[in-house]
């Protein structure tokens, strides 16, 4: 039996799993690593930690009949290498917040509307381009030595195969990519004065982008959200993805490129060649619940009511994203829900009722690593294409319908949420 491996280079560790050609998870392992915060709002990691963890995970899986490997990973992180492919400084991660001034300057240089037309997104601190702009301004001695720019999973590919490459989904999150044209944007690179030769070649997600020293093909892979969407069966318009993880995501596949003119959604290339996706993201979903769990409240508080308020607030935020996707022409019928929060039947029922749509849970809940393994299977020829991989491997475990008695109450609550949320925003600035 040919075995597939998915590697997800996450923020807290590498997750690796083996998958059969029928989609069954055979084994999995996680290798953790730290990240540092040298200053408040900063987040950095040593790329060598990713490689050590990936190499250790692959060694512990000890697969003898390995057919293919797929990669997924945290998006947007900046890895800079010199001409000998040596790391010049710790990677600046997706959740680093130091680049607010650089984001404003990028939008001023290109204009918000033109930037969104070209890249599908507005300038946000998490993206890669503002990090490069920050390096030029604050660490010119490092900037002058840059020869190659990479993202986290692609540094692992470099160490695994010796190849410099990136897939179209991860390239979409750099703010340097013509998302509609699926190529690096000459206009953005010129405006930001970034040499195009720094950037790796772009390969579609299921295409082989190198092979190991043992000759095992390694797929180009995908950013974590696109890979995770494949893992729950969102490979084409139809079911959309709802992620109840630390962050909350509503993700829909698109047949054609479309972007929100105000940049309220992310529009990226999908892991399916010739397809795109749009997603709305709230940075704290299960993270909000974790904050509440750890808050020092006394016994006089009704914890049950407060917990439910957190669950409902996240659901309302997800509905915001869904309504923006509908403005782009998405016609939602059913969602595929995943992430740690999806293990709560109550929370899933609340979200289904707020969205007024049924939600399904997949049999395999392994997220981006599972989608990466499916891409590895396509690169290895186990599957003819991504659609065959998803159709063969992804199966629905159960379906949660909206609660009929809750829909009217939540529709009224959502109106209050829409009025209250912007009214509170000025208080955040005081």
XYZ file of C-alpha atoms in Angstrom:
430
model
C 0.000 0.000 0.000
C 1.323 3.421 -0.941
C 1.480 5.771 2.042
C 1.080 9.555 1.910
C 2.535 12.023 4.411
C 1.204 15.457 5.280
C 3.431 17.966 7.096
C 1.911 21.110 8.606
C 4.493 23.672 9.734
C 2.383 25.451 12.334
C 2.982 28.292 14.759
C 3.568 26.077 17.791
C 4.896 22.940 16.119
C 5.002 20.606 13.153
C 2.164 18.143 12.761
C 2.860 15.096 10.594
C 0.549 12.260 9.670
C 0.419 9.263 7.366
C -2.646 8.616 5.220
C -3.739 5.611 3.177
C -4.936 6.004 -0.442
C -8.468 5.539 0.939
C -8.091 8.534 3.243
C -7.581 6.749 6.563
C -5.144 8.351 9.022
C -2.647 5.642 9.969
C -0.351 7.506 12.346
C 0.366 11.047 13.487
C 2.920 12.903 15.526
C 3.569 16.464 16.661
C 6.903 18.109 17.383
C 6.720 21.395 19.294
C 9.002 24.433 19.114
C 9.007 27.860 20.782
C 8.494 31.334 19.421
C 9.919 34.506 20.849
C 8.537 37.991 21.526
C 11.617 40.255 21.631
C 9.336 43.272 22.040
C 5.610 43.682 22.796
C 3.617 42.863 19.659
C 6.512 41.045 17.976
C 6.541 37.329 17.154
C 9.582 35.511 15.740
C 10.843 31.957 15.237
C 14.075 30.275 14.246
C 13.499 28.572 10.848
C 15.994 25.898 11.884
C 13.488 24.816 14.553
C 10.927 24.082 11.807
C 13.398 21.907 9.954
C 14.551 20.037 13.067
C 10.940 19.336 14.025
C 9.962 18.236 10.506
C 12.995 15.949 10.197
C 12.308 14.430 13.608
C 8.624 13.864 12.806
C 9.421 12.171 9.502
C 11.988 9.973 11.227
C 9.554 8.884 13.929
C 6.856 8.051 11.386
C 9.399 5.761 9.700
C 7.380 5.133 6.548
C 8.888 2.411 4.372
C 6.617 2.614 1.326
C 6.209 6.365 1.099
C 4.581 7.523 -2.150
C 4.426 11.284 -1.685
C 4.715 14.182 0.757
C 2.571 17.308 0.922
C 3.377 20.498 2.814
C 1.153 23.011 4.558
C 2.053 25.761 6.959
C 1.506 29.021 8.726
C 1.161 31.777 6.160
C 2.794 35.193 5.656
C 5.924 34.612 7.779
C 9.077 36.246 6.402
C 12.213 34.130 6.012
C 15.213 35.934 4.491
C 18.281 34.093 3.210
C 21.646 35.220 1.874
C 23.196 34.100 -1.428
C 24.357 30.845 0.205
C 20.803 30.141 1.460
C 21.728 30.874 5.076
C 19.068 32.388 7.352
C 19.857 36.055 8.031
C 17.610 36.634 11.044
C 14.703 34.961 12.890
C 11.527 34.695 10.831
C 8.886 37.376 11.451
C 5.581 35.530 11.906
C 2.017 36.086 10.700
C 0.878 37.342 14.120
C 3.621 39.976 14.432
C 2.147 43.475 14.721
C 5.158 45.771 14.243
C 4.399 46.935 10.690
C 1.428 49.317 11.076
C 3.323 52.287 9.636
C 4.605 50.224 6.722
C 1.071 49.050 5.890
C -0.148 52.644 5.731
C 2.739 53.576 3.440
C 2.078 50.648 1.083
C -1.578 51.606 0.722
C -0.556 55.218 0.105
C 1.957 54.237 -2.588
C -0.395 51.997 -4.548
C -3.785 53.276 -3.458
C -6.152 50.953 -1.601
C -8.393 50.199 -4.568
C -5.479 49.357 -6.879
C -3.783 47.252 -4.205
C -6.959 45.200 -3.715
C -7.407 44.820 -7.485
C -3.880 43.462 -7.820
C -3.437 41.387 -4.686
C -7.002 40.676 -3.511
C -6.206 42.220 -0.123
C -5.416 45.403 1.703
C -2.121 45.861 3.546
C -2.253 44.192 6.955
C 0.575 43.754 9.491
C 0.488 39.969 9.136
C 1.391 39.959 5.435
C 4.904 39.483 4.099
C 5.450 42.681 2.106
C 5.116 45.050 5.097
C 7.696 42.948 6.941
C 10.186 43.421 4.103
C 9.449 47.144 4.136
C 10.103 47.184 7.895
C 13.418 45.378 7.453
C 14.592 47.914 4.901
C 13.818 50.743 7.290
C 14.942 49.252 10.615
C 17.568 46.609 9.754
C 19.254 47.892 6.590
C 22.352 45.781 7.189
C 20.179 42.641 7.005
C 18.140 43.940 4.079
C 21.257 44.562 1.995
C 22.304 40.900 2.331
C 18.976 39.395 1.192
C 19.199 37.086 -1.809
C 16.103 34.932 -1.255
C 12.700 35.462 0.385
C 10.717 32.440 1.555
C 7.699 31.468 3.658
C 7.808 28.946 6.517
C 6.744 25.708 4.822
C 8.878 26.567 1.806
C 11.991 26.815 3.958
C 11.249 23.261 5.115
C 10.914 22.250 1.440
C 14.293 23.844 0.708
C 15.923 21.761 3.426
C 14.011 18.627 2.394
C 14.559 18.817 -1.374
C 17.076 21.595 -2.109
C 14.422 23.407 -4.193
C 13.248 27.007 -3.790
C 9.539 27.146 -4.636
C 6.216 28.439 -3.356
C 2.640 27.511 -4.162
C 0.013 29.966 -5.393
C -2.013 29.954 -2.136
C 0.938 30.948 0.058
C 2.186 33.445 -2.544
C -1.264 35.059 -2.395
C -0.630 35.964 1.240
C 2.554 37.910 0.609
C 0.865 41.076 -0.794
C 3.351 40.775 -3.680
C 1.260 38.452 -5.859
C -1.101 39.131 -8.750
C -3.800 36.810 -7.412
C -6.026 36.981 -10.498
C -3.060 36.298 -12.799
C -1.442 33.717 -10.464
C 2.027 35.279 -10.801
C 4.243 37.765 -8.989
C 2.996 41.310 -9.530
C 5.501 43.402 -11.462
C 3.548 46.522 -10.531
C 3.622 45.868 -6.781
C 7.270 44.798 -6.818
C 8.227 47.969 -8.685
C 6.208 50.198 -6.360
C 7.806 48.635 -3.278
C 11.274 48.411 -4.881
C 11.600 44.672 -4.235
C 13.845 42.732 -6.650
C 11.837 39.968 -8.367
C 14.857 37.658 -8.314
C 14.466 37.367 -4.527
C 11.224 35.452 -4.959
C 10.896 31.694 -5.546
C 9.205 30.144 -8.560
C 5.453 29.668 -8.195
C 3.999 26.162 -8.559
C 0.378 25.046 -8.289
C -0.374 23.229 -5.030
C -0.665 19.592 -6.240
C 2.339 19.785 -8.580
C 5.636 18.186 -7.580
C 8.035 20.918 -6.474
C 11.021 18.717 -5.698
C 11.805 15.312 -4.278
C 13.667 13.962 -1.296
C 17.097 12.392 -1.482
C 15.272 9.050 -1.662
C 13.332 10.186 -4.718
C 9.972 10.742 -2.983
C 7.953 13.503 -4.727
C 7.073 16.536 -2.619
C 4.011 18.552 -3.634
C 4.147 22.339 -3.697
C 1.519 22.236 -0.937
C -0.616 25.076 0.376
C -1.122 27.624 3.094
C -2.820 26.207 6.160
C -6.305 27.548 5.440
C -6.448 26.277 1.854
C -5.013 22.894 2.868
C -7.458 22.652 5.761
C -10.357 23.439 3.433
C -9.365 20.543 1.173
C -9.247 18.344 4.246
C -12.977 18.926 4.875
C -13.963 18.722 1.214
C -14.100 22.361 0.090
C -12.415 21.919 -3.278
C -15.040 23.707 -5.404
C -18.062 26.000 -4.950
C -20.676 24.249 -2.837
C -19.906 23.458 0.799
C -18.051 26.273 2.556
C -15.678 25.893 5.480
C -16.244 27.188 9.012
C -13.212 26.955 11.300
C -13.705 27.253 15.056
C -10.047 27.301 16.008
C -8.051 29.885 17.930
C -9.197 32.164 15.122
C -12.536 31.894 13.322
C -12.713 31.534 9.538
C -15.460 31.360 6.941
C -13.944 30.099 3.676
C -15.587 29.627 0.262
C -14.131 28.340 -3.017
C -14.594 30.550 -6.084
C -14.521 29.613 -9.763
C -13.200 33.073 -10.685
C -11.163 35.700 -8.878
C -13.269 38.161 -6.882
C -12.227 40.624 -4.193
C -14.105 42.829 -1.759
C -13.349 46.435 -2.859
C -12.800 47.509 0.752
C -10.504 44.599 1.531
C -12.743 43.222 4.283
C -12.194 39.679 2.990
C -9.034 37.858 1.957
C -9.066 36.736 -1.679
C -6.398 34.147 -2.505
C -5.640 31.463 -5.056
C -7.041 28.102 -3.960
C -5.031 24.890 -3.752
C -6.962 23.701 -6.821
C -5.233 24.860 -10.032
C -7.243 27.574 -11.757
C -9.498 28.216 -8.748
C -9.628 30.868 -6.031
C -11.081 31.311 -2.584
C -12.269 34.126 -0.361
C -12.387 34.046 3.413
C -13.359 36.201 6.331
C -11.211 35.894 9.441
C -11.759 36.876 13.068
C -8.539 36.608 15.033
C -10.108 35.278 18.228
C -12.760 32.550 18.231
C -11.852 29.652 20.524
C -9.210 32.086 21.735
C -12.033 34.188 23.201
C -13.338 31.169 25.074
C -9.853 30.385 26.374
C -9.551 33.974 27.640
C -12.860 33.680 29.445
C -11.932 30.294 30.951
C -8.815 31.834 32.476
C -10.461 35.068 33.696
C -10.619 35.475 37.521
C -14.397 35.760 38.010
C -16.038 35.181 41.398
C -18.788 32.676 42.216
C -21.467 35.370 42.063
C -21.160 35.458 38.261
C -23.347 33.110 36.195
C -20.597 31.422 34.237
C -23.023 29.503 32.045
C -24.636 32.667 30.696
C -21.265 34.314 30.127
C -19.874 31.271 28.297
C -22.903 31.214 26.029
C -22.442 34.922 25.328
C -18.881 34.205 24.116
C -20.097 31.352 21.890
C -22.836 33.505 20.407
C -20.550 36.494 19.889
C -18.152 34.369 17.847
C -21.096 33.036 15.817
C -22.238 36.583 15.045
C -18.728 37.476 13.892
C -18.729 34.468 11.559
C -22.069 35.600 10.132
C -20.466 38.958 9.323
C -17.924 37.113 7.187
C -20.564 34.935 5.549
C -22.603 37.960 4.522
C -19.514 39.541 2.940
C -18.930 36.332 0.978
C -22.537 36.479 -0.207
C -21.857 39.974 -1.539
C -19.157 38.367 -3.731
C -21.738 35.971 -5.147
C -21.217 32.964 -2.864
C -24.475 31.020 -2.481
C -24.014 29.010 0.727
C -26.041 25.832 1.229
C -24.057 23.884 3.829
C -20.883 24.433 5.852
C -18.112 22.027 6.841
C -17.087 22.902 10.385
C -13.676 22.049 11.864
C -11.241 23.134 14.554
C -11.251 22.504 18.279
C -14.537 24.344 18.764
C -16.267 21.954 16.368
C -16.040 19.252 19.058
C -18.732 21.128 21.017
C -22.191 20.085 19.849
C -23.667 23.153 21.537
C -21.341 25.600 19.800
C -21.927 23.999 16.416
C -25.712 24.211 16.942
C -25.373 27.871 17.897
C -23.279 28.667 14.808
C -25.659 26.741 12.535
C -28.609 28.636 13.988
C -26.932 32.031 13.666
C -25.849 31.308 10.071
C -29.265 29.705 9.387
C -27.495 26.896 7.533
C -26.699 23.254 8.332
C -23.135 22.380 9.321
C -21.365 19.064 8.694
C -18.360 17.511 10.423
C -15.888 15.346 8.536
C -14.746 11.908 9.696
C -11.091 13.043 9.733
C -10.415 16.182 11.765
C -6.705 16.609 11.156
C -6.882 19.951 9.379
C -4.111 21.295 7.186
C -1.834 18.259 7.509
C -4.577 16.047 6.074
C -5.143 18.361 3.106
C -1.380 18.454 2.562
C -1.286 14.647 2.417
C -3.977 14.685 -0.282
C -1.874 17.128 -2.312
C 1.100 14.808 -1.865
C -1.053 12.021 -3.272
C -1.806 14.027 -6.404
C 1.889 14.866 -6.886
C 2.722 11.163 -6.535
C 0.081 10.064 -9.039
C -2.027 8.241 -6.447
C -4.914 10.541 -7.422
C -5.527 12.072 -10.844
C -6.278 15.515 -9.417
C -7.396 17.335 -6.285
C -11.063 16.632 -6.903
C -10.428 12.881 -7.055
C -8.364 13.067 -3.862
C -11.129 14.905 -2.001
C -13.887 12.709 -3.433
C -12.039 9.547 -2.442
C -10.887 10.528 1.030
C -13.206 13.109 2.605
C -16.321 11.663 4.266
C -18.993 13.401 6.355
C -19.508 12.108 9.909
C -22.640 13.999 10.943
C -24.837 16.987 10.117
C -26.150 19.613 12.555
C -29.246 21.528 11.501
C -30.170 25.000 12.809
C -32.435 24.860 15.842
C -35.878 26.075 14.661
C -36.660 27.776 17.965
C -33.355 29.702 18.002
C -33.294 31.231 14.529
C -35.684 34.135 15.245
C -33.986 34.965 18.540
C -30.545 34.955 16.928
C -31.724 37.032 13.969
C -32.799 39.696 16.451
C -29.580 39.290 18.425
C -27.505 39.696 15.280
C -29.142 43.055 14.583
C -28.182 44.213 18.091
C -24.647 42.893 17.562
C -24.349 44.844 14.284
C -25.410 48.037 16.068
C -23.347 47.514 19.211
C -20.019 46.408 17.737
C -19.201 49.619 15.778
C -20.547 51.743 18.635
C -17.941 50.245 20.984
C -14.995 50.723 18.614
C -14.126 54.273 19.827
C -13.770 52.878 23.349
C -10.928 50.615 22.144
C -8.915 53.728 21.287
C -9.222 55.370 24.718
